[in-house]
XYZ file of C-alpha atoms in Angstrom:
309
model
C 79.066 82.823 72.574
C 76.584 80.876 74.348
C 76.755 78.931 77.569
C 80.272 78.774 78.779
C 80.078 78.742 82.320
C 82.175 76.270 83.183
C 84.875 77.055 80.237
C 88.028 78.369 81.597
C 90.079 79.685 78.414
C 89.151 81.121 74.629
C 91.060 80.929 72.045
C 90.875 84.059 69.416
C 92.198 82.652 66.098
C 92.707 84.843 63.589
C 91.695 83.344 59.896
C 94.658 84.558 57.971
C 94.304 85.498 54.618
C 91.402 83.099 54.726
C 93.251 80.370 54.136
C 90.981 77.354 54.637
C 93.806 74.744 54.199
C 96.229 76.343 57.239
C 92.622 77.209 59.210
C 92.318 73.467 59.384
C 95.654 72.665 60.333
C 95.502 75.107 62.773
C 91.913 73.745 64.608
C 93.214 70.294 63.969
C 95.906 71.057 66.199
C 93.957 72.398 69.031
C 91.545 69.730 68.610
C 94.106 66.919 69.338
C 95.176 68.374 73.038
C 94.993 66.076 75.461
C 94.709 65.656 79.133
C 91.379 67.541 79.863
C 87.708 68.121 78.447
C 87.679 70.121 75.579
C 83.883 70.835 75.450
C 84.294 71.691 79.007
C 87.751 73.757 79.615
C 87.773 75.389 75.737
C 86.102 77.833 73.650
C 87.579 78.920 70.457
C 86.851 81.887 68.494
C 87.359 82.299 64.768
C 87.479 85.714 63.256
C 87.267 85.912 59.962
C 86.697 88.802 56.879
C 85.519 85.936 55.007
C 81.550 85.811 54.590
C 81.018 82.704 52.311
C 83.368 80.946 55.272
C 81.776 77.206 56.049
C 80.335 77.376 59.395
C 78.313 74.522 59.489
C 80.853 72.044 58.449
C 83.658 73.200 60.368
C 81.666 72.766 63.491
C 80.234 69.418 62.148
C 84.095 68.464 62.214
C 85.165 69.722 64.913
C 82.449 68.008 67.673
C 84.737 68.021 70.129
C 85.497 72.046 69.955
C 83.115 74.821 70.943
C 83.164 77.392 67.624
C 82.286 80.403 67.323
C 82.527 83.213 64.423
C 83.049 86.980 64.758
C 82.304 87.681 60.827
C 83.168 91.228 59.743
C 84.080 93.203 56.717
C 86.951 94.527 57.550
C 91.000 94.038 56.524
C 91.712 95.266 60.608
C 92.687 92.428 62.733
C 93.018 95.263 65.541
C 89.065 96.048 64.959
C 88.212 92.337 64.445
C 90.240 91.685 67.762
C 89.306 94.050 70.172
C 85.454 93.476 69.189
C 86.683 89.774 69.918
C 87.999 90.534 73.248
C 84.973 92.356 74.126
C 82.534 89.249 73.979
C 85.126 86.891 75.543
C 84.012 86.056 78.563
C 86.251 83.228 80.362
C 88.812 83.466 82.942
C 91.566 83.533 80.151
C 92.067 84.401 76.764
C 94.955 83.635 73.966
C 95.294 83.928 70.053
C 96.107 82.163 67.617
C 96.847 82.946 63.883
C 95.740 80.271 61.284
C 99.397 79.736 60.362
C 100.109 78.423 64.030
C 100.509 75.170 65.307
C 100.294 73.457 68.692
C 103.077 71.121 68.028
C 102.437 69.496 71.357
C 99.576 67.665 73.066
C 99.531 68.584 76.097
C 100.718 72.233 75.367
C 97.087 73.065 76.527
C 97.588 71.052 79.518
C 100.597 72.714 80.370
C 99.059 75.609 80.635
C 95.790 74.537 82.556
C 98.086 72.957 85.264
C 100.084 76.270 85.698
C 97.305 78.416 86.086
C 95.668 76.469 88.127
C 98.076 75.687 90.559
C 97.297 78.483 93.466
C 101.223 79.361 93.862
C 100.868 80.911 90.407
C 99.279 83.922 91.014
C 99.182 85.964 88.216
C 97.689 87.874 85.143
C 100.087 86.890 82.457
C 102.058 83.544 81.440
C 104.474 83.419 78.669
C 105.745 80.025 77.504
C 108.937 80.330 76.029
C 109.224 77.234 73.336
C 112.423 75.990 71.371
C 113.269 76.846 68.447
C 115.279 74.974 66.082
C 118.880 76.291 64.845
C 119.542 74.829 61.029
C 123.121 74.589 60.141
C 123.896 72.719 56.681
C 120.494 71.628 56.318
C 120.589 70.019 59.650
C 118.814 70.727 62.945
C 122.384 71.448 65.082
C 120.614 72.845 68.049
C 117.535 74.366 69.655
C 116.911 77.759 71.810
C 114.373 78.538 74.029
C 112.994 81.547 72.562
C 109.770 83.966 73.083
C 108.669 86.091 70.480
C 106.544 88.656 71.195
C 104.639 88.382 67.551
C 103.880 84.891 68.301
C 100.847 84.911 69.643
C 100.062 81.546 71.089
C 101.966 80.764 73.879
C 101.107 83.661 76.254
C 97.774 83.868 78.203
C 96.212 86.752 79.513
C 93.655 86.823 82.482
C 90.518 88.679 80.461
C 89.678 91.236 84.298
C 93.332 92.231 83.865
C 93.074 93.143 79.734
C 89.858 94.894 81.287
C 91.242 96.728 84.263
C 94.361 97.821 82.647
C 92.283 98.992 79.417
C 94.653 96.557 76.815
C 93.510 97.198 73.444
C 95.341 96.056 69.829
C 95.954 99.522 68.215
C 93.779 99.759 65.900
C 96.093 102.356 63.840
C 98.920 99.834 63.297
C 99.239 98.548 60.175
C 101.898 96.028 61.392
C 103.403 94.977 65.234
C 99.806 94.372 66.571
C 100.887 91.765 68.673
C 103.958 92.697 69.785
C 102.554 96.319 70.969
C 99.759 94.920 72.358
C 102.030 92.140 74.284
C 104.838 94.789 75.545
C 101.829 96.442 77.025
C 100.604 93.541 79.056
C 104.281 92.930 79.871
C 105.464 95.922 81.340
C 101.973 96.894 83.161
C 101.695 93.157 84.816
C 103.101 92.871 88.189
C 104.787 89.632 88.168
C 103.869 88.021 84.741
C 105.067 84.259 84.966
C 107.483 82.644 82.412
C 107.626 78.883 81.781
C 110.542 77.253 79.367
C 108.803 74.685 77.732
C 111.951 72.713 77.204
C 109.881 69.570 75.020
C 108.157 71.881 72.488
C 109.320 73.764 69.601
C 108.200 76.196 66.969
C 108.441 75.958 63.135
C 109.586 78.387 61.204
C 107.696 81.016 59.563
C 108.561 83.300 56.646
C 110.795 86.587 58.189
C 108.447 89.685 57.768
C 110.599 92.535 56.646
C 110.902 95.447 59.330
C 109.372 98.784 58.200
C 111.195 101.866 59.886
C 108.132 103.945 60.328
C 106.268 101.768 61.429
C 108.086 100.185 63.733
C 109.000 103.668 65.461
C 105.310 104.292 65.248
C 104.924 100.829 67.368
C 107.449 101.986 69.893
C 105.931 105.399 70.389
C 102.364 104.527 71.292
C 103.763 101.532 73.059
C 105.986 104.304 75.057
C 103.399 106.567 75.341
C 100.586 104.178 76.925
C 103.540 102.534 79.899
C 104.442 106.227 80.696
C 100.478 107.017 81.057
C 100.082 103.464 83.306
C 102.740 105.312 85.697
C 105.013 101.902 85.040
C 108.636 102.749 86.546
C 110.661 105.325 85.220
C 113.871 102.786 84.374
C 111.666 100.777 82.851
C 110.416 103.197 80.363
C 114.172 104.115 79.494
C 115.429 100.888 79.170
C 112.278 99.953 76.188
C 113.168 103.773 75.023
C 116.616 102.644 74.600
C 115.916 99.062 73.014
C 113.835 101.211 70.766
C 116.370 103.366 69.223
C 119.228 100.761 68.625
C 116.248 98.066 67.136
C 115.507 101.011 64.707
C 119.236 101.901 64.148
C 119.700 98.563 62.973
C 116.625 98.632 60.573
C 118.393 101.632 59.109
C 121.563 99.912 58.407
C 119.748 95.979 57.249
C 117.717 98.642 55.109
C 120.313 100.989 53.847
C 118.746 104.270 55.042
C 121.568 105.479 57.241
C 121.721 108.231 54.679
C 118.733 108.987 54.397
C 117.187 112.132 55.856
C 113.385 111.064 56.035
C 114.729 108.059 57.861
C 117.043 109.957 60.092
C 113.941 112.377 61.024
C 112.048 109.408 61.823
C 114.678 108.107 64.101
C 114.783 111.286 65.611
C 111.535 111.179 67.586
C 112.894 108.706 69.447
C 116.205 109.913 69.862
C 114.329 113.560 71.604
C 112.967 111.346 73.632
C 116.126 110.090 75.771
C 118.021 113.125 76.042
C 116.196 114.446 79.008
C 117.858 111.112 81.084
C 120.706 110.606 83.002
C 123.837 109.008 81.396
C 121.903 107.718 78.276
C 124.713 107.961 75.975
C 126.058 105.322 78.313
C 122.732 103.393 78.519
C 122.567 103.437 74.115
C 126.065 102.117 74.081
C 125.616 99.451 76.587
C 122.510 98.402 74.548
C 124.582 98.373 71.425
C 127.109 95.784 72.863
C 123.218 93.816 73.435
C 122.121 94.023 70.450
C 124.882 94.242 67.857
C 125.209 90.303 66.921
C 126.192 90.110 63.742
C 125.468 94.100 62.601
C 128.785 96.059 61.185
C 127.559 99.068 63.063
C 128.091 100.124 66.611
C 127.815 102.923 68.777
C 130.209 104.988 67.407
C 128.361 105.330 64.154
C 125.217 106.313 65.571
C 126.792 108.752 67.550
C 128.496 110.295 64.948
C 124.729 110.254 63.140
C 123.320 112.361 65.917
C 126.002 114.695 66.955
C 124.585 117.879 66.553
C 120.693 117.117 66.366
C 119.341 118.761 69.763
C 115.782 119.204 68.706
């Protein structure tokens, strides 16, 4: 990516569905941060599937960003990402998706002034923004949220990614992100999070959960934390936040009944058993997570009883 020496942080953003118009918006708003050197501080990545996409112009816009383009044929964000990850080579590293936004100005800055600061030792941030709550067409409120399939927002030091071997699965069709951010979660000794109580996040279009594959997400996710050695109760707790996320998929999706999908849920289900008190653990995370669901604990008991595989 040429001479970066002195650049402290790439940004990956991911060209979605080639969509010039949002690509722009997207660049525009990292091109109007404030507060430091852009040339100096930044380098942004673009991957794209898209050969015929205009390099020359959007760098002749953009003078004050550093562009680069990781072109390849392929449909894979996890291939076009992980060959991304392999050329970065500043201090830090985030992503964007073409449909994101820095709302802010200085949400760059924010981050640049964290990082730096020496009492903030450590491989991951996550800025939590606010989100706005609509009631009768009106904004009534705002929460700080994080999403773990929002990508910008969190910053990962690129030695740690490398050390700790964090990869996108490229065998996921869907939860890229939020596999490969539980990963850097739950491996990273004391990841930092900052409420970043000025700056919200629009809305985006709700992407429908898919049972399988979100119980394919949560095994390999499982799978690589147990191999990393990361503590036992922490492995049972995202084990247990598993199975009641994918009960609830069940019941939005009206597969309760369903064998396939009770099969499915199984593999997850084999997986607690061996644990202390996890009936009691699964029922406590059903009073979590039950909002405004019909079913509770009771129901997925009565699911289960019997199915010692």
């Amino acid at each position: 990516m040429g001479n970066q020496a002195k650049r402290y942080l790439t940004i990956i953003v991911n060209d979605h569905e080639n969509d010039s118009n949002n690509l722009f918006k997207a660049l525009s708003s990292i091109d109007n941060q404030i507060g430091f050197d852009l040339k100096e501080e930044l380098q942004v990545l673009l991957l794209t599937n898209n050969k015929k996409v205009d390099k020359h112009n959007t760098i002749t816009f953009f003078k004050n960003l550093n562009i680069s383009f990781l072109i390849r044929d392929t449909d894979n964000y996890a291939i076009l990402a992980n060959e991304a990850l392999k050329i970065v080579d500043t201090e830090w590293v985030t992503f964007m998706d073409s449909r994101d936004l820095l709302f802010a100005d200085g949400s760059l800055l924010d981050f640049l002034n964290f990082s730096k600061n020496p009492q903030n030792n450590t491989n991951l941030f996550i800025f939590k923004y606010l989100i706005p709550i609509i009631s009768n067409n009106q904004i009534s409120d705002f929460s700080a949220v994080d999403y773990l399939n929002f990508p910008f927002g969190k910053y990962f030091k690129k030695s740690f990614l490398k050390n700790k071997a964090i990869l996108f699965n490229d065998h996921l069709n869907h939860y890229l992100l939020e596999d490969f951010t539980s990963r850097a979660v739950e491996i990273c000794q004391k990841p930092i999070w900052i409420n970043l109580v000025n700056y919200y996040m629009g809305f985006r279009t709700p992407e429908k959960d898919i049972l399988t594959e979100f119980i394919q997400y949560r095994l390999t996710f499982l799978e690589f934390i147990q191999k990393n050695n990361v503590d036992g109760q922490t492995y049972v707790r995202d084990l247990v936040w598993s199975i009641v996320r994918a009960f609830y998929i069940l019941e939005d999706q009206n597969l309760v009944d369903i064998p396939s999908a009770k099969q499915d849920l199984l593999k997850l289900v084999n997986l607690v058993r061996p644990f202390n008190d996890y009936e009691k653990k699964i029922a406590n995370e059903f009073k979590q997570q039950q909002g405004t669901h019909k079913m509770g604990f009771s129901q997925f008991e009565e699911l289960f009883r019997g199915n010692e595989e």
